[in-house]
Amino acid sequence: MIHSDGFRALDRQECLRLLGKAPVGRVVYTRQALPAVLPVNFSLDADGSVVLCTSAGSDLVRAVDGVVVAFEADDFHAGRRSGWSVVVTGRAAVVTDPVEHERLMRTGPRSWMPLRDGVFVRIESEMVTGRELTGVGAGP
Amino acid sequence: MIHSDGFRALDRQECLRLLGKAPVGRVVYTRQALPAVLPVNFSLDADGSVVLCTSAGSDLVRAVDGVVVAFEADDFHAGRRSGWSVVVTGRAAVVTDPVEHERLMRTGPRSWMPLRDGVFVRIESEMVTGRELTGVGAGP
């Protein structure tokens, strides 16, 4: 569906396909009662959940383990005023199951920063929304 | 300062310089008690505040007018595992002063989408933090 205001809503499958191509996304959460956001690399698991790798002792883990967060990725072309964005909203949790942790050690994301105490955090894709900006608004 | 974990904290001036080059950022806020995020184009005003243009009747305006939000921009190079991110945290408010609105009509950001009822939203740069990922974590 193309909206008159220049964007098209993306369905879940389109959103997950685009997410799968994005190298970086942003975890959106609340820290000390303030909105917070942290860019991270990630991987998309087979069930559509977002998996990231961070330090067990990080502020991020303390803030998001067990709570609902948003995760955003996008890709825009400023010159053409076009692009897409996807937001996954769902519960985040540290992966504690040893078998699952082991699997993710082989197949999951690697942190871009060296970690002594890496853990995986999974964000369930309970709600997936996205939109494509079709460039209709381009003008002088 | 270069941290052993591969990133360097950026000072306020470095953050604002990088923000000024970014075509797109992301407003981070709370909508119906859930974390929410919306990518937008923006401009940086002379006082370091972030200005964006959106519809007066939008969900975004209803959610952010008068409350503290975060605004994030970044630029990462996946291959080199390097890049930067900046977060501005501060109060957001619709610009209601007619003189200020008129000035922003001439010099402020244009929405990428056609708007019948455009308003400017200013996010004060009360807290500005940023970091540069220096690629130390790059590996196989």
mmCIF file of C-alpha atoms in Angstrom:
data_model
loop_
_atom_site.group_PDB
_atom_site.id
_atom_site.type_symbol
_atom_site.label_atom_id
_atom_site.label_comp_id
_atom_site.label_asym_id
_atom_site.label_seq_id
_atom_site.Cartn_x
_atom_site.Cartn_y
_atom_site.Cartn_z
ATOM 1 C CA MET A 1 0.000 0.000 0.000
ATOM 2 C CA ILE A 2 1.453 3.366 -0.985
ATOM 3 C CA HIS A 3 0.336 6.203 1.262
ATOM 4 C CA SER A 4 -0.260 9.657 -0.141
ATOM 5 C CA ASP A 5 2.330 10.975 2.286
ATOM 6 C CA GLY A 6 5.119 9.185 0.491
ATOM 7 C CA PHE A 7 5.704 5.978 2.392
ATOM 8 C CA ARG A 8 4.628 2.392 2.087
ATOM 9 C CA ALA A 9 4.018 0.110 5.058
ATOM 10 C CA LEU A 10 6.108 -3.072 4.925
ATOM 11 C CA ASP A 11 4.774 -6.451 5.986
ATOM 12 C CA ARG A 12 6.550 -8.695 8.474
ATOM 13 C CA GLN A 13 8.307 -10.767 5.829
ATOM 14 C CA GLU A 14 9.604 -7.699 4.021
ATOM 15 C CA CYS A 15 10.780 -6.256 7.334
ATOM 16 C CA LEU A 16 12.685 -9.400 8.315
ATOM 17 C CA ARG A 17 14.267 -9.663 4.875
ATOM 18 C CA LEU A 18 15.570 -6.084 5.146
ATOM 19 C CA LEU A 19 16.722 -6.592 8.745
ATOM 20 C CA GLY A 20 18.701 -9.618 7.613
ATOM 21 C CA LYS A 21 20.768 -7.402 5.318
ATOM 22 C CA ALA A 22 21.518 -4.651 7.872
ATOM 23 C CA PRO A 23 24.949 -4.802 9.547
ATOM 24 C CA VAL A 24 24.003 -2.471 12.412
ATOM 25 C CA GLY A 25 20.844 -1.750 14.386
ATOM 26 C CA ARG A 26 19.972 0.235 17.476
ATOM 27 C CA VAL A 27 18.629 -1.023 20.792
ATOM 28 C CA VAL A 28 16.112 1.441 22.215
ATOM 29 C CA TYR A 29 15.391 1.196 25.920
ATOM 30 C CA THR A 30 15.071 3.132 29.149
ATOM 31 C CA ARG A 31 18.048 3.875 31.383
ATOM 32 C CA GLN A 32 17.550 5.627 34.688
ATOM 33 C CA ALA A 33 14.108 6.756 33.542
ATOM 34 C CA LEU A 34 15.531 8.376 30.383
ATOM 35 C CA PRO A 35 15.194 7.182 26.779
ATOM 36 C CA ALA A 36 18.414 5.520 25.661
ATOM 37 C CA VAL A 37 19.737 4.102 22.414
ATOM 38 C CA LEU A 38 22.824 2.080 21.535
ATOM 39 C CA PRO A 39 23.956 0.990 18.074
ATOM 40 C CA VAL A 40 25.104 -2.632 17.875
ATOM 41 C CA ASN A 41 25.838 -5.262 15.296
ATOM 42 C CA PHE A 42 23.460 -8.204 15.442
ATOM 43 C CA SER A 43 22.157 -11.263 13.686
ATOM 44 C CA LEU A 44 18.653 -12.358 12.872
ATOM 45 C CA ASP A 45 17.806 -15.818 14.196
ATOM 46 C CA ALA A 46 15.695 -18.318 12.279
ATOM 47 C CA ASP A 47 12.580 -17.444 14.275
ATOM 48 C CA GLY A 48 12.935 -13.755 13.431
ATOM 49 C CA SER A 49 14.331 -12.734 16.793
ATOM 50 C CA VAL A 50 17.237 -10.295 16.971
ATOM 51 C CA VAL A 51 20.409 -11.566 18.672
ATOM 52 C CA LEU A 52 23.247 -9.387 19.844
ATOM 53 C CA CYS A 53 26.432 -10.036 21.771
ATOM 54 C CA THR A 54 27.595 -7.821 24.594
ATOM 55 C CA SER A 55 29.394 -7.872 27.917
ATOM 56 C CA ALA A 56 27.626 -9.656 30.785
ATOM 57 C CA GLY A 57 28.490 -6.759 33.066
ATOM 58 C CA SER A 58 27.379 -4.007 30.715
ATOM 59 C CA ASP A 59 24.894 -1.255 31.467
ATOM 60 C CA LEU A 60 22.943 -2.524 28.467
ATOM 61 C CA VAL A 61 22.398 -5.979 29.967
ATOM 62 C CA ARG A 62 21.368 -4.519 33.313
ATOM 63 C CA ALA A 63 18.871 -2.223 31.587
ATOM 64 C CA VAL A 64 17.264 -4.592 29.083
ATOM 65 C CA ASP A 65 17.298 -8.126 30.544
ATOM 66 C CA GLY A 66 13.667 -9.127 30.958
ATOM 67 C CA VAL A 67 12.062 -5.935 29.673
ATOM 68 C CA VAL A 68 10.430 -4.871 26.413
ATOM 69 C CA VAL A 69 12.756 -2.933 24.128
ATOM 70 C CA ALA A 70 12.683 -1.701 20.554
ATOM 71 C CA PHE A 71 15.300 -2.517 17.955
ATOM 72 C CA GLU A 72 15.627 -0.376 14.859
ATOM 73 C CA ALA A 73 17.538 -0.651 11.602
ATOM 74 C CA ASP A 74 17.288 1.518 8.533
ATOM 75 C CA ASP A 75 18.973 2.484 5.306
ATOM 76 C CA PHE A 76 18.283 5.863 3.719
ATOM 77 C CA HIS A 77 19.610 7.603 0.665
ATOM 78 C CA ALA A 78 19.583 11.318 1.431
ATOM 79 C CA GLY A 79 19.972 12.426 -2.171
ATOM 80 C CA ARG A 80 16.969 10.455 -3.364
ATOM 81 C CA ARG A 81 15.032 10.951 -0.104
ATOM 82 C CA SER A 82 14.244 7.273 -0.138
ATOM 83 C CA GLY A 83 14.973 4.272 2.019
ATOM 84 C CA TRP A 84 13.462 1.995 4.621
ATOM 85 C CA SER A 85 13.257 1.503 8.355
ATOM 86 C CA VAL A 86 12.185 -1.463 10.461
ATOM 87 C CA VAL A 87 11.403 -1.612 14.174
ATOM 88 C CA VAL A 88 11.155 -4.832 16.189
ATOM 89 C CA THR A 89 9.499 -4.482 19.587
ATOM 90 C CA GLY A 90 9.653 -7.298 22.097
ATOM 91 C CA ARG A 91 11.049 -8.693 25.296
ATOM 92 C CA ALA A 92 14.819 -8.821 25.623
ATOM 93 C CA ALA A 93 16.519 -11.534 27.640
ATOM 94 C CA VAL A 94 20.035 -12.838 28.165
ATOM 95 C CA VAL A 95 20.409 -16.323 26.685
ATOM 96 C CA THR A 96 21.044 -18.553 29.705
ATOM 97 C CA ASP A 97 20.438 -21.997 28.180
ATOM 98 C CA PRO A 98 23.918 -23.554 27.691
ATOM 99 C CA VAL A 99 22.940 -25.436 24.524
ATOM 100 C CA GLU A 100 21.506 -22.289 22.992
ATOM 101 C CA HIS A 101 24.559 -20.277 24.077
ATOM 102 C CA GLU A 102 26.809 -22.880 22.486
ATOM 103 C CA ARG A 103 24.843 -22.745 19.232
ATOM 104 C CA LEU A 104 25.077 -18.955 19.154
ATOM 105 C CA MET A 105 28.824 -19.114 19.837
ATOM 106 C CA ARG A 106 29.062 -20.944 16.517
ATOM 107 C CA THR A 107 26.394 -19.189 14.476
ATOM 108 C CA GLY A 108 25.478 -15.968 16.258
ATOM 109 C CA PRO A 109 26.847 -12.444 16.028
ATOM 110 C CA ARG A 110 30.348 -11.507 17.147
ATOM 111 C CA SER A 111 30.754 -8.295 19.059
ATOM 112 C CA TRP A 112 32.827 -5.689 17.233
ATOM 113 C CA MET A 113 34.583 -5.029 20.520
ATOM 114 C CA PRO A 114 36.719 -7.582 22.365
ATOM 115 C CA LEU A 115 34.761 -9.058 25.284
ATOM 116 C CA ARG A 116 36.024 -11.062 28.198
ATOM 117 C CA ASP A 117 32.525 -11.950 29.391
ATOM 118 C CA GLY A 118 30.342 -12.029 26.287
ATOM 119 C CA VAL A 119 26.689 -12.976 26.546
ATOM 120 C CA PHE A 120 23.985 -13.139 23.922
ATOM 121 C CA VAL A 121 20.831 -11.086 24.286
ATOM 122 C CA ARG A 122 17.756 -12.130 22.342
ATOM 123 C CA ILE A 123 14.994 -9.670 21.439
ATOM 124 C CA GLU A 124 11.768 -11.450 20.538
ATOM 125 C CA SER A 125 10.120 -10.109 17.390
ATOM 126 C CA GLU A 126 6.697 -9.797 18.969
ATOM 127 C CA MET A 127 5.823 -6.727 16.928
ATOM 128 C CA VAL A 128 7.545 -5.957 13.630
ATOM 129 C CA THR A 129 6.753 -2.774 11.733
ATOM 130 C CA GLY A 130 8.474 -1.101 8.845
ATOM 131 C CA ARG A 131 8.074 1.461 6.170
ATOM 132 C CA GLU A 132 9.634 2.352 2.902
ATOM 133 C CA LEU A 133 10.019 5.984 1.966
ATOM 134 C CA THR A 134 9.284 6.054 -1.728
ATOM 135 C CA GLY A 135 10.848 9.392 -2.535
ATOM 136 C CA VAL A 136 7.529 11.049 -3.409
ATOM 137 C CA GLY A 137 8.486 13.950 -1.172
ATOM 138 C CA ALA A 138 11.589 14.743 -3.198
ATOM 139 C CA GLY A 139 11.653 18.305 -4.418
ATOM 140 C CA PRO A 140 13.864 21.344 -4.676
ATOM 141 C CA MET B 1 40.920 8.785 25.468
ATOM 142 C CA ILE B 2 41.105 5.357 23.845
ATOM 143 C CA HIS B 3 39.500 2.627 25.944
ATOM 144 C CA SER B 4 40.934 -0.858 25.999
ATOM 145 C CA ASP B 5 37.606 -2.153 24.738
ATOM 146 C CA GLY B 6 38.040 -0.450 21.394
ATOM 147 C CA PHE B 7 36.149 2.786 21.588
ATOM 148 C CA ARG B 8 36.988 6.386 22.282
ATOM 149 C CA ALA B 9 34.635 8.799 24.034
ATOM 150 C CA LEU B 10 33.909 11.930 21.986
ATOM 151 C CA ASP B 11 33.617 15.376 23.516
ATOM 152 C CA ARG B 12 30.658 17.667 22.920
ATOM 153 C CA GLN B 13 32.320 19.598 20.102
ATOM 154 C CA GLU B 14 33.312 16.436 18.266
ATOM 155 C CA CYS B 15 29.779 15.097 18.712
ATOM 156 C CA LEU B 16 28.137 18.222 17.300
ATOM 157 C CA ARG B 17 30.572 18.318 14.372
ATOM 158 C CA LEU B 18 29.664 14.730 13.453
ATOM 159 C CA LEU B 19 25.933 15.350 13.965
ATOM 160 C CA GLY B 20 26.154 18.270 11.579
ATOM 161 C CA LYS B 21 27.277 15.918 8.808
ATOM 162 C CA ALA B 22 24.585 13.265 9.327
ATOM 163 C CA PRO B 23 21.596 13.404 6.968
ATOM 164 C CA VAL B 24 19.366 11.198 9.150
ATOM 165 C CA GLY B 25 18.951 10.620 12.872
ATOM 166 C CA ARG B 26 16.502 8.770 15.082
ATOM 167 C CA VAL B 27 14.143 10.177 17.687
ATOM 168 C CA VAL B 28 13.888 7.825 20.661
ATOM 169 C CA TYR B 29 10.870 8.225 22.912
ATOM 170 C CA THR B 30 8.064 6.406 24.675
ATOM 171 C CA ARG B 31 4.743 5.671 22.995
ATOM 172 C CA GLN B 32 1.955 4.064 24.966
ATOM 173 C CA ALA B 33 4.455 2.965 27.588
ATOM 174 C CA LEU B 34 6.643 1.198 24.999
ATOM 175 C CA PRO B 35 10.051 2.266 23.682
ATOM 176 C CA ALA B 36 9.691 3.814 20.234
ATOM 177 C CA VAL B 37 12.072 5.090 17.578
ATOM 178 C CA LEU B 38 11.559 6.996 14.338
ATOM 179 C CA PRO B 39 14.214 7.949 11.781
ATOM 180 C CA VAL B 40 13.964 11.522 10.515
ATOM 181 C CA ASN B 41 16.030 14.054 8.638
ATOM 182 C CA PHE B 42 17.012 17.043 10.742
ATOM 183 C CA SER B 43 19.227 20.064 11.041
ATOM 184 C CA LEU B 44 21.514 21.222 13.792
ATOM 185 C CA ASP B 45 20.760 24.733 15.002
ATOM 186 C CA ALA B 46 23.462 27.218 15.977
ATOM 187 C CA ASP B 47 23.003 26.483 19.684
ATOM 188 C CA GLY B 48 23.528 22.753 19.138
ATOM 189 C CA SER B 49 19.860 21.825 19.373
ATOM 190 C CA VAL B 50 18.383 19.334 16.928
ATOM 191 C CA VAL B 51 15.497 20.590 14.774
ATOM 192 C CA LEU B 52 13.165 18.391 12.803
ATOM 193 C CA CYS B 53 10.053 19.040 10.753
ATOM 194 C CA THR B 54 6.949 16.893 11.026
ATOM 195 C CA SER B 55 3.171 17.012 10.849
ATOM 196 C CA ALA B 56 1.411 18.955 13.624
ATOM 197 C CA GLY B 57 -1.087 16.124 13.953
ATOM 198 C CA SER B 58 1.457 13.305 14.025
ATOM 199 C CA ASP B 59 1.804 10.646 16.690
ATOM 200 C CA LEU B 60 5.385 11.850 17.090
ATOM 201 C CA VAL B 61 4.352 15.376 18.100
ATOM 202 C CA ARG B 62 1.755 14.052 20.530
ATOM 203 C CA ALA B 63 4.341 11.755 22.109
ATOM 204 C CA VAL B 64 7.347 14.075 22.386
ATOM 205 C CA ASP B 65 6.108 17.654 22.859
ATOM 206 C CA GLY B 66 7.316 18.758 26.282
ATOM 207 C CA VAL B 67 9.112 15.563 27.269
ATOM 208 C CA VAL B 68 12.733 14.411 27.375
ATOM 209 C CA VAL B 69 13.736 12.342 24.355
ATOM 210 C CA ALA B 70 16.950 10.981 22.909
ATOM 211 C CA PHE B 71 18.173 11.644 19.388
ATOM 212 C CA GLU B 72 20.769 9.386 17.818
ATOM 213 C CA ALA B 73 22.869 9.504 14.680
ATOM 214 C CA ASP B 74 25.694 7.234 13.647
ATOM 215 C CA ASP B 75 27.839 6.102 10.777
ATOM 216 C CA PHE B 76 29.484 2.687 10.828
ATOM 217 C CA HIS B 77 31.627 0.799 8.383
ATOM 218 C CA ALA B 78 30.854 -2.884 8.867
ATOM 219 C CA GLY B 79 33.898 -4.133 6.989
ATOM 220 C CA ARG B 80 36.327 -2.124 9.112
ATOM 221 C CA ARG B 81 34.229 -2.471 12.293
ATOM 222 C CA SER B 82 34.682 1.218 12.844
ATOM 223 C CA GLY B 83 32.503 4.295 13.008
ATOM 224 C CA TRP B 84 30.870 6.685 15.417
ATOM 225 C CA SER B 85 27.592 7.322 17.210
ATOM 226 C CA VAL B 86 26.241 10.388 18.970
ATOM 227 C CA VAL B 87 23.250 10.691 21.294
ATOM 228 C CA VAL B 88 21.614 13.981 22.258
ATOM 229 C CA THR B 89 19.275 13.802 25.243
ATOM 230 C CA GLY B 90 17.007 16.702 26.084
ATOM 231 C CA ARG B 91 13.559 18.172 26.175
ATOM 232 C CA ALA B 92 11.626 18.231 22.923
ATOM 233 C CA ALA B 93 9.117 20.974 22.175
ATOM 234 C CA VAL B 94 7.148 22.210 19.188
ATOM 235 C CA VAL B 95 8.403 25.634 18.073
ATOM 236 C CA THR B 96 5.455 27.960 18.737
ATOM 237 C CA ASP B 97 7.179 31.351 18.484
ATOM 238 C CA PRO B 98 6.129 32.828 15.091
ATOM 239 C CA VAL B 99 9.450 34.601 14.531
ATOM 240 C CA GLU B 100 11.377 31.438 15.262
ATOM 241 C CA HIS B 101 9.024 29.393 13.062
ATOM 242 C CA GLU B 102 9.538 31.888 10.228
ATOM 243 C CA ARG B 103 13.316 31.669 10.608
ATOM 244 C CA LEU B 104 13.205 27.868 10.503
ATOM 245 C CA MET B 105 10.959 27.986 7.426
ATOM 246 C CA ARG B 106 13.889 29.676 5.685
ATOM 247 C CA THR B 107 16.840 27.912 7.256
ATOM 248 C CA GLY B 108 15.552 24.777 9.004
ATOM 249 C CA PRO B 109 15.095 21.219 7.787
ATOM 250 C CA ARG B 110 12.534 20.228 5.170
ATOM 251 C CA SER B 111 10.550 17.093 5.756
ATOM 252 C CA TRP B 112 11.228 14.367 3.202
ATOM 253 C CA MET B 113 7.499 13.782 3.070
ATOM 254 C CA PRO B 114 4.944 16.355 1.844
ATOM 255 C CA LEU B 115 3.232 17.969 4.832
ATOM 256 C CA ARG B 116 0.115 20.079 4.882
ATOM 257 C CA ASP B 117 0.585 21.078 8.518
ATOM 258 C CA GLY B 118 4.327 21.087 9.131
ATOM 259 C CA VAL B 119 5.710 22.126 12.491
ATOM 260 C CA PHE B 120 9.251 22.276 13.783
ATOM 261 C CA VAL B 121 10.261 20.306 16.851
ATOM 262 C CA ARG B 122 13.377 21.348 18.725
ATOM 263 C CA ILE B 123 15.335 18.926 20.915
ATOM 264 C CA GLU B 124 17.592 20.747 23.362
ATOM 265 C CA SER B 125 21.106 19.330 23.536
ATOM 266 C CA GLU B 126 21.176 19.161 27.315
ATOM 267 C CA MET B 127 23.317 16.021 27.322
ATOM 268 C CA VAL B 128 25.524 15.103 24.364
ATOM 269 C CA THR B 129 27.491 11.869 24.368
ATOM 270 C CA GLY B 130 29.295 10.056 21.637
ATOM 271 C CA ARG B 131 31.826 7.410 20.931
ATOM 272 C CA GLU B 132 34.057 6.356 18.145
ATOM 273 C CA LEU B 133 34.649 2.691 17.506
ATOM 274 C CA THR B 134 38.279 2.475 16.575
ATOM 275 C CA GLY B 135 38.250 -0.922 14.949
ATOM 276 C CA VAL B 136 40.461 -2.543 17.603
ATOM 277 C CA GLY B 137 37.976 -5.397 17.787
ATOM 278 C CA ALA B 138 38.425 -6.326 14.150
ATOM 279 C CA GLY B 139 39.385 -9.924 13.687
ATOM 280 C CA PRO B 140 38.582 -13.022 11.678
#
